XYZ file of C-alpha atoms in Angstrom:
582
model
C -60.820 2.348 92.625
C -57.689 4.127 93.375
C -55.977 6.964 91.528
C -52.620 7.874 90.305
C -53.020 11.873 89.506
C -55.518 14.203 90.717
C -56.373 15.156 87.173
C -58.171 11.867 86.988
C -60.745 13.242 89.138
C -63.540 15.585 87.876
C -62.249 18.238 90.166
C -62.704 22.278 89.379
C -59.967 23.940 87.965
C -59.477 26.232 90.787
C -58.844 23.173 93.126
C -56.612 21.543 90.828
C -54.694 24.701 90.515
C -54.494 24.863 94.473
C -53.040 21.411 94.364
C -50.466 22.058 91.980
C -49.166 25.284 94.149
C -49.266 23.422 97.301
C -46.648 21.089 95.675
C -48.602 17.745 95.373
C -47.301 15.854 92.107
C -49.424 12.678 92.852
C -51.788 11.663 95.791
C -50.519 9.975 98.807
C -51.851 6.373 99.538
C -54.793 7.458 101.674
C -55.678 10.138 99.467
C -55.542 7.796 96.326
C -57.931 5.641 97.970
C -60.209 7.797 100.173
C -60.823 10.647 97.453
C -62.738 8.480 94.729
C -64.849 6.960 97.622
C -65.849 10.338 98.885
C -66.522 11.939 95.567
C -69.213 9.304 94.967
C -70.815 10.933 98.086
C -70.222 7.321 99.745
C -69.818 7.116 103.744
C -66.421 6.252 104.421
C -63.928 5.053 107.573
C -60.464 6.241 106.642
C -57.686 4.522 108.893
C -54.610 6.340 108.402
C -51.911 7.760 110.846
C -51.574 11.671 111.316
C -49.309 13.106 109.039
C -50.125 10.735 106.059
C -52.149 13.449 104.130
C -55.614 12.634 105.237
C -56.709 16.338 105.751
C -56.432 16.942 101.775
C -58.068 13.625 101.465
C -61.338 14.731 102.967
C -60.700 18.278 102.590
C -60.966 18.211 98.583
C -64.167 16.293 98.334
C -65.638 18.600 100.986
C -64.906 21.581 99.080
C -65.920 20.438 95.893
C -69.528 20.185 97.423
C -69.823 23.513 98.797
C -72.110 25.931 96.882
C -70.117 29.524 97.137
C -73.531 31.154 96.297
C -74.933 29.944 99.484
C -73.708 31.382 102.846
C -75.420 28.546 104.854
C -73.004 25.941 106.724
C -72.719 22.977 104.352
C -69.852 21.090 105.940
C -68.478 20.554 109.665
C -65.273 18.947 110.663
C -64.837 17.920 114.284
C -61.329 17.700 115.742
C -60.367 16.907 119.244
C -57.747 19.930 119.663
C -57.560 23.252 119.227
C -54.301 22.847 117.392
C -55.478 20.191 115.050
C -58.522 22.655 114.211
C -56.181 25.443 113.204
C -54.095 23.181 111.438
C -57.131 21.734 109.293
C -58.460 25.060 108.697
C -55.269 26.644 107.161
C -55.236 23.592 104.801
C -58.601 23.773 103.566
C -58.107 27.517 103.152
C -55.213 26.700 101.040
C -57.159 24.251 99.001
C -60.010 26.694 98.433
C -57.546 29.718 97.539
C -59.005 30.220 94.078
C -62.585 29.161 94.958
C -64.258 32.304 95.267
C -66.664 33.150 97.959
C -65.847 30.021 100.085
C -65.037 30.797 103.710
C -63.743 28.296 105.993
C -64.030 29.029 109.808
C -62.105 27.484 112.630
C -63.779 27.584 115.957
C -62.176 26.671 119.256
C -61.832 27.297 122.940
C -59.699 30.004 124.178
C -60.434 32.543 121.221
C -62.951 35.062 121.974
C -66.653 33.669 120.977
C -67.542 37.127 119.802
C -65.085 37.273 116.962
C -66.389 33.854 115.969
C -70.126 34.979 116.028
C -69.202 37.978 113.864
C -67.818 35.945 111.045
C -70.809 33.153 111.531
C -73.474 36.028 110.918
C -71.675 36.863 107.600
C -71.834 33.439 106.735
C -69.611 30.433 106.573
C -69.994 27.587 104.505
C -67.159 25.115 106.145
C -66.887 24.939 109.761
C -63.698 23.340 111.539
C -64.151 23.046 115.398
C -63.823 21.364 118.464
C -66.665 19.536 119.817
C -67.113 21.571 122.729
C -67.091 25.180 121.110
C -69.549 23.940 118.490
C -71.834 22.755 120.991
C -71.609 26.222 122.673
C -72.403 27.911 119.422
C -75.404 25.408 118.546
C -76.897 26.390 122.315
C -76.420 29.981 121.103
C -78.118 29.610 117.990
C -75.099 30.823 116.001
C -74.656 27.390 114.381
C -77.099 25.717 112.456
C -76.648 22.222 110.916
C -79.746 21.750 109.111
C -78.232 22.447 105.546
C -75.246 20.438 106.309
C -74.190 18.244 103.546
C -71.132 16.476 104.875
C -69.782 15.767 108.472
C -66.332 14.754 109.128
C -64.726 13.328 112.517
C -61.081 13.690 112.220
C -58.970 11.793 114.460
C -62.236 10.111 115.990
C -60.704 7.626 118.360
C -58.782 10.630 120.121
C -62.163 12.326 120.279
C -63.877 9.365 121.895
C -60.854 8.890 124.332
C -61.115 12.456 125.408
C -64.814 12.031 126.410
C -66.671 13.875 123.516
C -68.984 11.076 122.529
C -72.168 12.473 124.011
C -71.108 15.933 122.010
C -70.381 14.183 119.044
C -73.596 12.510 118.970
C -75.637 15.391 119.505
C -74.033 17.450 116.608
C -74.543 14.545 114.158
C -78.191 14.076 115.126
C -78.631 17.983 114.746
C -77.597 17.452 110.797
C -79.757 16.107 108.286
C -79.934 12.260 107.957
C -79.084 12.310 104.328
C -75.672 13.920 105.001
C -72.320 12.126 104.048
C -70.312 10.991 107.201
C -67.016 10.527 107.098
C -64.810 9.324 110.103
C -60.898 9.284 110.143
C -59.093 7.486 112.667
C -55.700 6.122 113.232
C -56.892 3.129 115.293
C -59.958 1.127 114.856
C -61.594 0.430 118.634
C -64.858 -1.183 118.929
C -66.304 2.277 120.009
C -65.562 3.745 116.400
C -67.263 0.619 115.056
C -70.360 1.300 116.957
C -70.394 4.950 116.089
C -69.731 4.088 112.595
C -73.027 1.501 112.775
C -75.077 4.248 114.100
C -74.485 7.171 112.004
C -73.108 5.835 108.932
C -74.927 3.987 105.742
C -73.486 1.532 103.535
C -69.883 2.620 104.303
C -66.696 1.729 102.706
C -63.208 1.361 104.234
C -59.906 3.167 103.139
C -57.302 1.805 105.171
C -53.670 2.274 104.450
C -51.457 -0.316 106.666
C -48.753 1.525 108.785
C -45.274 0.360 107.675
C -42.062 0.124 109.523
C -41.367 3.962 109.888
C -37.681 3.848 111.213
C -34.082 4.278 109.331
C -31.784 3.082 111.969
C -28.697 4.007 110.674
C -29.495 7.877 110.200
C -28.607 10.627 112.337
C -31.409 13.111 112.302
C -31.170 16.720 113.186
C -33.847 19.670 112.823
C -32.845 23.320 112.739
C -35.563 26.040 113.550
C -34.850 28.468 110.416
C -37.416 30.668 108.511
C -37.793 29.827 104.949
C -35.785 32.791 103.472
C -32.779 31.868 105.579
C -32.596 28.218 104.797
C -30.236 28.452 101.672
C -27.654 29.983 103.628
C -28.075 27.551 106.835
C -27.888 24.844 104.164
C -24.831 25.977 102.537
C -23.232 26.330 106.127
C -24.051 22.891 107.246
C -22.671 21.516 103.938
C -19.459 23.529 104.481
C -18.962 22.108 107.996
C -19.986 18.328 107.520
C -18.662 18.341 103.738
C -20.600 15.415 102.793
C -19.470 13.467 99.613
C -23.073 13.603 98.187
C -26.202 15.128 99.282
C -29.794 15.232 98.255
C -31.673 18.339 99.130
C -35.939 17.648 99.072
C -38.263 20.345 98.246
C -41.845 20.034 97.998
C -42.351 21.903 94.607
C -40.717 21.914 91.358
C -40.771 25.636 91.001
C -38.705 25.716 94.544
C -36.315 22.968 93.043
C -35.144 25.356 90.088
C -34.820 28.029 92.532
C -32.659 26.084 95.039
C -30.620 24.715 92.235
C -29.898 28.249 90.560
C -28.758 29.653 93.774
C -26.438 26.682 94.802
C -24.820 27.160 91.450
C -24.600 30.999 91.829
C -22.562 30.209 94.898
C -20.085 27.723 93.365
C -21.861 24.157 94.466
C -21.822 21.812 91.906
C -25.832 21.129 91.780
C -28.564 19.687 89.462
C -32.214 19.451 89.939
C -34.447 16.706 89.305
C -38.441 16.844 88.854
C -41.664 15.757 87.093
C -41.051 18.386 84.134
C -37.919 16.821 83.164
C -38.074 14.016 80.607
C -36.335 10.632 80.625
C -33.309 11.901 78.968
C -32.703 14.967 81.023
C -33.413 12.769 84.208
C -30.821 10.040 83.112
C -28.183 12.696 82.455
C -28.622 14.252 85.732
C -28.579 10.789 87.419
C -25.383 10.138 85.462
C -23.585 13.052 86.966
C -24.728 12.590 90.364
C -23.419 8.911 90.545
C -20.204 9.693 88.839
C -19.544 12.499 91.441
C -19.732 15.278 88.867
C -22.702 16.589 90.708
C -22.440 16.873 94.497
C -25.800 18.204 95.539
C -29.041 16.747 93.936
C -32.124 18.741 94.562
C -35.516 16.921 93.801
C -39.119 16.508 94.422
C -40.444 13.368 96.351
C -41.844 11.972 93.118
C -38.655 12.533 91.000
C -36.326 11.053 93.829
C -38.208 7.765 93.318
C -35.759 4.865 92.131
C -32.533 6.848 93.098
C -30.273 4.065 94.230
C -26.921 5.719 95.089
C -25.002 3.855 98.012
C -22.554 7.008 98.694
C -25.310 9.599 99.513
C -23.887 10.982 103.117
C -26.464 13.500 103.889
C -30.398 14.499 102.967
C -31.712 17.776 103.365
C -35.481 18.601 104.064
C -35.701 22.037 102.854
C -39.199 21.651 103.162
C -41.138 19.217 105.444
C -42.938 16.937 103.255
C -46.895 16.369 103.719
C -46.751 12.730 104.445
C -44.726 10.875 107.299
C -43.668 8.416 104.766
C -42.281 10.573 102.298
C -39.898 11.558 105.176
C -39.073 8.096 105.744
C -38.314 7.689 102.005
C -36.274 10.805 101.728
C -33.909 10.084 104.792
C -33.712 6.240 103.746
C -31.708 7.685 100.635
C -28.741 8.013 102.937
C -27.161 5.479 105.509
C -27.516 2.692 102.965
C -25.282 -0.520 102.538
C -24.312 -0.487 106.202
C -23.020 2.815 106.023
C -24.274 5.812 108.175
C -25.821 9.072 107.097
C -27.247 12.315 108.289
C -30.565 13.866 107.959
C -31.146 17.614 108.467
C -34.648 19.353 108.326
C -35.725 22.712 108.739
C -38.711 24.136 110.342
C -40.572 27.290 111.443
C -43.690 28.405 112.650
C -46.562 25.915 112.061
C -44.302 23.416 110.688
C -43.252 22.097 113.985
C -46.688 20.159 114.085
C -45.786 18.105 111.105
C -42.364 17.662 112.733
C -43.857 16.558 115.985
C -46.294 14.254 114.055
C -43.219 12.674 112.252
C -41.190 12.300 115.326
C -44.481 10.332 116.881
C -44.958 8.068 114.277
C -41.333 7.031 113.150
C -40.074 6.977 116.925
C -37.051 9.136 115.632
C -34.719 10.574 117.902
C -34.320 14.074 116.133
C -31.625 16.541 117.749
C -32.158 20.130 117.757
C -29.112 21.999 116.293
C -28.039 25.335 115.890
C -26.886 26.534 112.579
C -23.278 26.745 112.348
C -21.772 30.245 112.274
C -19.417 31.899 109.974
C -16.347 31.043 112.386
C -17.479 27.326 112.393
C -17.358 27.385 108.684
C -13.982 28.956 108.361
C -12.749 26.635 110.979
C -14.175 23.401 108.973
C -12.593 24.790 105.903
C -9.220 25.402 107.203
C -9.292 22.031 108.850
C -9.960 20.089 105.537
C -7.347 22.291 103.758
C -4.692 21.548 106.160
C -5.545 17.701 106.299
C -5.281 17.545 102.548
C -1.680 19.024 102.935
C -1.008 16.277 105.620
C -2.008 13.749 102.919
C 0.278 15.164 100.335
C 2.932 15.348 102.545
C 2.794 11.778 103.484
C 2.364 10.646 99.823
C 5.492 12.186 99.026
C 6.756 13.072 95.632
C 7.181 16.782 96.309
C 10.894 17.283 95.099
C 10.020 19.817 92.191
C 7.659 21.785 94.451
C 10.398 22.030 97.040
C 12.733 23.334 94.986
C 10.372 26.115 93.575
C 9.619 27.098 97.247
C 13.178 27.157 97.857
C 14.232 29.355 94.932
C 11.175 31.850 95.865
C 12.353 32.208 99.593
C 16.026 32.785 98.511
C 14.735 35.442 96.007
C 12.437 37.196 98.008
C 13.691 36.942 101.220
C 10.693 36.224 103.084
C 9.893 33.630 105.678
C 8.153 30.410 105.036
C 5.299 31.167 107.429
C 4.509 34.109 105.694
C 4.618 32.245 102.152
C 2.226 29.575 103.523
C -0.213 32.174 105.094
C -0.184 34.090 101.742
C -0.653 30.694 99.898
C -3.591 29.776 102.156
C -5.266 33.149 101.811
C -5.356 33.083 98.151
C -6.741 29.153 97.868
C -9.262 29.699 100.567
C -10.187 33.538 99.681
C -10.764 36.269 102.478
C -12.590 35.430 105.575
C -16.339 35.932 105.330
C -17.950 38.887 107.334
C -19.591 37.737 110.401
C -23.256 38.307 110.208
C -26.060 38.888 112.750
C -26.987 35.116 112.853
C -29.616 35.723 115.672
C -31.549 37.998 113.351
C -30.703 35.805 110.193
C -32.142 32.741 111.479
C -34.595 33.305 114.378
C -37.026 36.239 112.655
C -39.592 34.979 110.161
C -38.368 36.308 106.828
C -40.346 36.037 103.285
C -39.413 35.154 99.945
C -37.638 32.763 97.671
C -34.304 30.928 98.358
C -31.819 33.460 97.989
C -33.769 36.517 99.108
C -31.531 36.280 102.479
C -28.492 37.533 100.136
C -30.411 40.559 99.209
C -31.667 41.651 102.770
C -28.316 40.961 104.263
C -26.501 43.232 101.965
C -29.086 45.986 102.097
C -27.929 47.720 105.507
C -29.088 51.206 106.410
C -27.743 54.261 104.305
C -25.304 55.786 106.748
C -24.295 52.678 108.134
C -22.897 51.522 104.852
C -21.756 54.817 103.566
C -19.255 55.010 106.603
C -17.743 51.650 106.016
C -15.401 50.345 103.256
C -14.848 47.038 101.621
C -13.685 44.202 103.589
C -9.807 43.681 104.052
C -8.261 42.250 100.916
C -11.309 43.303 98.750
C -12.245 45.789 96.399
C -15.640 47.229 95.619
C -16.867 47.813 92.053
C -19.861 49.488 90.873
C -22.021 48.220 87.972
C -24.597 50.258 86.272
C -27.518 47.922 86.778
C -29.977 47.342 89.630
C -33.301 46.848 90.905
C -34.959 48.827 88.298
C -33.602 46.758 85.567
C -35.077 43.568 87.309
C -31.215 42.521 88.355
C -31.005 40.728 91.442
C -28.033 39.510 93.688
C -27.752 36.078 92.092
C -27.664 37.570 88.515
C -24.434 39.546 89.415
C -23.073 36.674 91.212
C -23.789 34.261 88.437
C -22.541 36.712 85.646
C -19.172 37.516 87.405
C -18.485 33.952 88.218
C -19.472 32.666 84.754
C -17.418 35.342 82.739
C -14.160 35.509 85.029
C -13.875 31.846 86.857
C -13.957 33.342 90.220
C -16.098 31.058 92.358
C -19.411 32.413 94.115
C -17.547 32.122 97.492
C -14.699 34.357 96.358
C -17.493 37.319 95.641
C -18.133 39.380 98.663
C -20.715 41.652 99.530
C -23.332 42.814 97.093
C -25.574 45.940 97.733
C -28.295 46.352 95.219
C -29.737 49.796 94.420
C -32.240 50.982 92.039
C -30.108 51.742 88.973
C -26.688 50.491 90.262
C -25.015 47.877 92.392
C -21.864 47.466 94.344
C -20.022 44.185 94.435
C -16.895 43.172 96.390
C -14.184 41.050 94.712
C -10.627 40.181 95.732
C -8.242 43.082 95.157
C -6.014 40.754 93.098
C -8.831 40.149 90.551
C -10.490 43.376 90.393
C -9.086 45.172 87.377
C -9.369 41.902 85.495
C -13.186 41.717 86.548
C -13.482 45.124 85.698
C -11.979 44.733 82.132
C -13.930 41.624 81.417
C -17.496 42.770 82.754
C -17.115 46.336 81.342
C -19.360 46.062 78.101
C -20.645 42.435 78.603
C -24.408 42.117 79.762
C -26.493 40.960 82.826
C -30.030 40.111 82.071
C -29.813 41.918 78.668
C -28.536 45.148 79.932
C -25.321 46.569 78.746
C -22.868 46.651 81.857
C -20.619 49.325 82.650
C -18.185 48.514 85.351
C -15.494 50.410 87.514
C -13.712 50.559 90.567
C -15.190 52.673 93.256
C -12.551 54.918 94.975
C -11.864 56.460 98.456
C -12.966 53.240 100.182
C -16.007 52.631 97.997
C -18.838 54.815 99.511
C -22.096 54.011 97.882
C -23.198 57.778 98.128
C -20.146 59.188 95.937
C -18.859 59.272 92.558
C -22.316 59.623 90.737
C -20.536 60.848 87.382
C -21.748 59.109 84.294
C -19.359 55.942 83.725
C -17.052 55.478 80.969
C -18.123 53.280 78.152
C -15.744 50.883 76.748
C -16.056 48.457 73.889
C -17.970 45.206 74.076
C -15.118 43.281 72.732
C -12.744 41.882 75.680
C -9.926 39.547 76.147
C -11.223 36.390 78.029
C -10.009 35.953 81.901
C -9.936 32.986 84.045
C -9.090 33.489 87.721
C -6.681 30.844 88.921
C -8.537 28.557 90.916
C -7.250 25.704 93.335
C -6.764 22.072 91.746
C -9.467 20.351 94.093
C -12.899 22.175 93.396
C -13.935 21.445 96.997
C -11.946 24.478 98.270
C -13.954 26.944 96.733
C -17.232 25.433 95.782
């Protein structure tokens, strides 16, 4: 028996809720095979590589057997290393997030044993440990296995290779004979089979054959970026490499929607694809992606199945997948039909364990890169723009434009160099302000995609008050802020949607409790004020005005003058090619 959906199992509502929050839309192959066997109480040998979702495969049945009302040890999972023990404990704690009264405790060497003893005395139903430290606790009498219902050997082949056979046998012999015994192993040497013959009864085999896990035509890069900074990092990489079509993978449907929202607010042509969408919606999005009307597709693994678009030049792993095969499927969306492609992966903290597993089993050469700086982005945009100019000059047919330029130069008495520079500034916007990239990308930050914008633009009071807007920008004040549930993306989306300015032309935004400050290009400032004054953001009527005297955020506290709601439509002039100001 195999399953296609977790809902097919008789799981508790709390476990199903945790699975959904972890972003699993369907079970991986080893989960589909092993979970039904384990839920029947059978002894099982699971043969699967690290990174295929095997922790969830045995974690769900283990937690479903635990009685929260009892503080006795009811399950034990043995791991070869402390790193794996920590990783397994974290995943089981996440699965047990909504199960009140369940304690999952990792025990391993290198951590003070007194701390572990204190928790054990209070009661822990699930122990995740290395054989040596578990034996130490058994000798002290702080771990007793007489009430064990299930024992799991994770990566059993590695534990045997490391010489833990004697410890494993003592641990299993201390547990009741009617317990459920589970072995997971990447390989199946004779020692594993002999161990299984001794300690398992009427066992079942759940085996997932290893596929060819290589994608030869794809360059693979990874970046150490905390989650809260990944949107900014991804946008910079897109701007520098300028892929024709890109796919961004995220693990949850909620995250897909948030990433799309923020990409659109920044002016990128993007759409989402996930399991909550019906077939008509999916077909509409895929039609726009294939035709190039959508440049960035943001998707979950399940929703991305069946995507067959040869022109995808880049894949982004916004989140690292739980299954190695999912990673291969993801990056296989690029580098097709003899073309080359690029795969960019973001990781931080304990995600590097998953990244290590991916590299180990795909034999992939993943190169670590630094996130492009603001200067790198500006240089790439300039080079692309100048390349377009060269192509246009080669194609010719510029006679009408030449006459217009000659007439302008003659009447205005300016040099052609000044005119070209002014046009470049108008089309590309003012240069972006340099940010503290070391702080932005190397410190852990929390929150949804886009929280980076809010954090970046909330400097300390005195520092902000002493500085005016960037050159070529004018600071506006709107009478909506955090107390009205208005966020940076709401302001960007409203101004871009109502005025025609792109998200990239909008400068620094500072959110305060009951107002916010936003910088826009000076040549459009009065028109933005005219259009936004009387409009609405999140149902709040907006009052907008320019801030005088350099735009200090602590001055001009007078009530803002009201204007009628009826305003004349305005559309800022934009370049012919959307790629210059996405």
